[in-house]
Amino acid sequence: MYLPISPGTAVMVPGDRIKVILQIQGQSDAPPKYNGPIDCFKKVLAEEGPAGLYKGTALTLLRDGPGSVAYYGAYEILKNKLQGDGELGALTIIFCGGMAGIMNWLVAVPPDVLKSRYQTAPAGTYPGGFRQVAAELIQKEGVMSLYSGIAPALTRAFPANAACFLGVETSRKALDMLF
């Protein structure tokens, strides 16, 4: 059995696998196989065992590791360049946070596309793992197919992460004043 690398992965990957299976199910004219997330969880567990819930773990880590480096790296680099000697203003935080989100998804979308294809493929479709998924996808649909879905990801990334970092920095300042 394939064990998850971290406690976060142990929780995140099964939930993500169920999410992408249900998303793909909604794109077909066929009658649904699953009646919601709990039913999907039970059926994947019964049909594939516990390892089935962790299908795509390596690709999740390939997405999240470099994506997190791009995310936090971009935020810190931009913040340090724009901060100068003074305090960070709200607009600077919003810009840096938004750009951090964009950098994350520019790096994370290709492995995310591969992960989703791999996780939703019938068992045995990709015995060569993610390398086979990548090779077949690029051969059939071209290299830009690795960026499928990037427009909505980037559209959401800027405001969501701008708000996130504004909240983090505001909370940090408030806590610093208290303690």
Coordinates of C-alpha atoms in Angstrom, one line a residue:
M1 CA 0.0 0.0 0.0
Y2 CA 1.2 3.5 -0.8
L3 CA 1.4 5.6 2.3
P4 CA 1.0 9.4 2.2
I5 CA 4.1 11.5 2.8
S6 CA 2.7 14.0 5.3
P7 CA -0.4 14.2 7.6
G8 CA -1.7 17.0 5.3
T9 CA -1.4 14.7 2.3
A10 CA -3.2 11.9 4.2
V11 CA -6.3 14.1 4.4
M12 CA -6.0 16.1 1.2
V13 CA -5.4 13.5 -1.4
P14 CA -8.5 11.3 -0.8
G15 CA -10.7 14.4 -0.8
D16 CA -9.1 15.7 -4.0
R17 CA -9.5 12.3 -5.7
I18 CA -13.2 12.2 -4.8
K19 CA -13.6 15.8 -6.0
V20 CA -12.1 15.2 -9.4
I21 CA -14.0 12.0 -9.9
L22 CA -17.3 13.8 -9.2
Q23 CA -16.3 16.7 -11.4
I24 CA -15.6 14.4 -14.4
Q25 CA -18.8 12.4 -13.7
G26 CA -20.8 15.6 -14.3
Q27 CA -19.3 16.1 -17.7
S28 CA -20.8 13.0 -19.2
D29 CA -24.3 12.1 -20.5
A30 CA -24.0 8.7 -18.8
P31 CA -26.0 8.2 -15.6
P32 CA -24.0 9.1 -12.6
K33 CA -22.1 6.2 -10.9
Y34 CA -21.8 8.1 -7.6
N35 CA -24.4 9.8 -5.5
G36 CA -22.2 12.4 -3.8
P37 CA -18.9 12.4 -2.0
I38 CA -19.7 9.8 0.7
D39 CA -21.0 7.3 -1.9
C40 CA -17.9 7.9 -4.1
F41 CA -15.6 7.4 -1.1
K42 CA -17.3 4.1 -0.2
K43 CA -17.2 2.8 -3.8
V44 CA -13.6 3.8 -4.5
L45 CA -12.6 2.1 -1.2
A46 CA -14.6 -1.1 -2.1
E47 CA -13.4 -1.2 -5.7
E48 CA -9.7 -0.2 -5.3
G49 CA -9.0 -0.5 -1.6
P50 CA -7.3 2.2 0.5
A51 CA -4.6 2.7 -2.2
G52 CA -7.3 3.9 -4.5
L53 CA -8.0 6.8 -2.3
Y54 CA -4.4 7.9 -2.7
K55 CA -4.1 7.5 -6.5
G56 CA -2.2 10.6 -7.6
T57 CA -0.3 11.3 -4.4
A58 CA 3.0 11.8 -6.2
L59 CA 1.4 14.2 -8.6
T60 CA -0.2 16.1 -5.8
L61 CA 3.2 16.5 -4.2
L62 CA 4.7 17.5 -7.5
R63 CA 2.1 20.2 -7.8
D64 CA 2.2 21.4 -4.2
G65 CA 5.9 21.4 -3.5
P66 CA 7.1 23.6 -6.4
G67 CA 3.8 25.5 -6.3
S68 CA 4.4 26.4 -2.6
V69 CA 8.0 27.5 -3.3
A70 CA 6.7 29.8 -6.1
Y71 CA 3.9 31.0 -3.9
Y72 CA 5.9 32.0 -0.8
G73 CA 9.0 32.8 -2.7
A74 CA 7.2 35.3 -5.0
Y75 CA 5.5 36.9 -2.0
E76 CA 8.7 37.3 0.0
I77 CA 10.7 38.6 -3.0
L78 CA 8.1 41.1 -4.1
K79 CA 7.5 42.2 -0.5
N80 CA 11.2 42.8 0.1
K81 CA 11.7 44.6 -3.2
L82 CA 8.6 46.9 -2.6
Q83 CA 8.8 47.4 1.1
G84 CA 12.0 49.4 1.3
D85 CA 12.7 50.7 4.8
G86 CA 9.1 51.4 5.7
E87 CA 6.0 49.6 6.7
L88 CA 4.1 47.5 4.1
G89 CA 1.0 49.4 2.9
A90 CA -2.3 47.6 2.2
L91 CA -1.9 48.0 -1.6
T92 CA 1.6 46.6 -1.5
I93 CA 0.4 43.6 0.4
I94 CA -2.6 43.1 -1.9
F95 CA -0.3 43.2 -5.0
C96 CA 2.3 40.9 -3.5
G97 CA -0.3 38.4 -2.3
G98 CA -2.1 38.4 -5.6
M99 CA 1.1 37.9 -7.6
A100 CA 2.1 35.1 -5.2
G101 CA -1.2 33.3 -6.1
I102 CA -0.6 33.8 -9.8
M103 CA 3.0 32.4 -9.5
N104 CA 1.7 29.4 -7.6
W105 CA -0.7 28.4 -10.4
L106 CA 1.7 29.2 -13.2
V107 CA 3.9 26.5 -11.7
A108 CA 1.1 24.2 -10.3
V109 CA -1.3 23.9 -13.3
P110 CA 0.7 21.4 -15.4
P111 CA 1.1 18.8 -12.6
D112 CA -2.5 19.5 -11.6
V113 CA -3.7 18.7 -15.1
L114 CA -1.7 15.5 -15.1
K115 CA -3.0 14.6 -11.6
S116 CA -6.6 15.1 -12.6
R117 CA -6.2 13.0 -15.8
Y118 CA -4.4 10.2 -13.8
Q119 CA -6.9 10.2 -10.9
T120 CA -9.9 10.0 -13.2
A121 CA -8.6 7.4 -15.6
P122 CA -9.9 3.8 -15.2
A123 CA -7.6 1.5 -13.3
G124 CA -4.7 0.2 -15.5
T125 CA -5.0 3.0 -18.1
Y126 CA -1.6 4.4 -17.2
P127 CA 0.8 1.7 -16.0
G128 CA 3.7 4.0 -16.8
G129 CA 2.4 6.5 -14.2
F130 CA 2.5 10.3 -14.6
R131 CA 5.2 10.1 -17.3
Q132 CA 2.9 8.1 -19.5
V133 CA 0.0 10.6 -18.8
A134 CA 2.3 13.5 -19.8
A135 CA 3.6 11.8 -22.9
E136 CA 0.1 10.8 -24.2
L137 CA -1.4 14.2 -23.3
I138 CA 1.3 16.2 -25.1
Q139 CA 1.3 13.8 -28.1
K140 CA -2.5 14.0 -28.5
E141 CA -3.3 17.5 -27.4
G142 CA -0.1 19.4 -27.5
V143 CA 2.1 21.0 -24.9
M144 CA -0.4 23.8 -24.2
S145 CA -2.9 21.2 -22.9
L146 CA -0.8 21.1 -19.7
Y147 CA -2.2 24.6 -19.1
S148 CA -5.8 23.6 -19.5
G149 CA -7.9 25.6 -17.1
I150 CA -5.3 28.2 -16.3
A151 CA -7.5 31.2 -17.1
P152 CA -10.0 30.6 -14.3
A153 CA -7.2 29.6 -11.9
L154 CA -5.4 32.9 -12.5
T155 CA -8.6 34.9 -12.4
R156 CA -9.4 33.5 -9.0
A157 CA -5.7 33.4 -7.8
F158 CA -5.1 37.2 -7.6
P159 CA -8.1 38.3 -5.5
A160 CA -8.2 35.2 -3.3
N161 CA -4.5 35.4 -2.4
A162 CA -4.4 39.2 -2.2
A163 CA -7.1 38.9 0.5
C164 CA -5.4 36.0 2.2
F165 CA -2.1 37.8 2.6
L166 CA -3.8 41.0 3.6
G167 CA -5.5 39.1 6.4
V168 CA -2.3 37.4 7.4
E169 CA -0.3 40.6 7.5
T170 CA -3.1 42.5 9.3
S171 CA -3.4 39.8 11.9
R172 CA 0.3 39.6 12.4
K173 CA 0.5 43.4 13.0
A174 CA -2.5 43.1 15.5
L175 CA -0.8 40.2 17.3
D176 CA 2.5 42.0 17.5
M177 CA 0.8 45.0 19.2
L178 CA -0.8 42.7 21.7
F179 CA 2.2 40.6 22.5

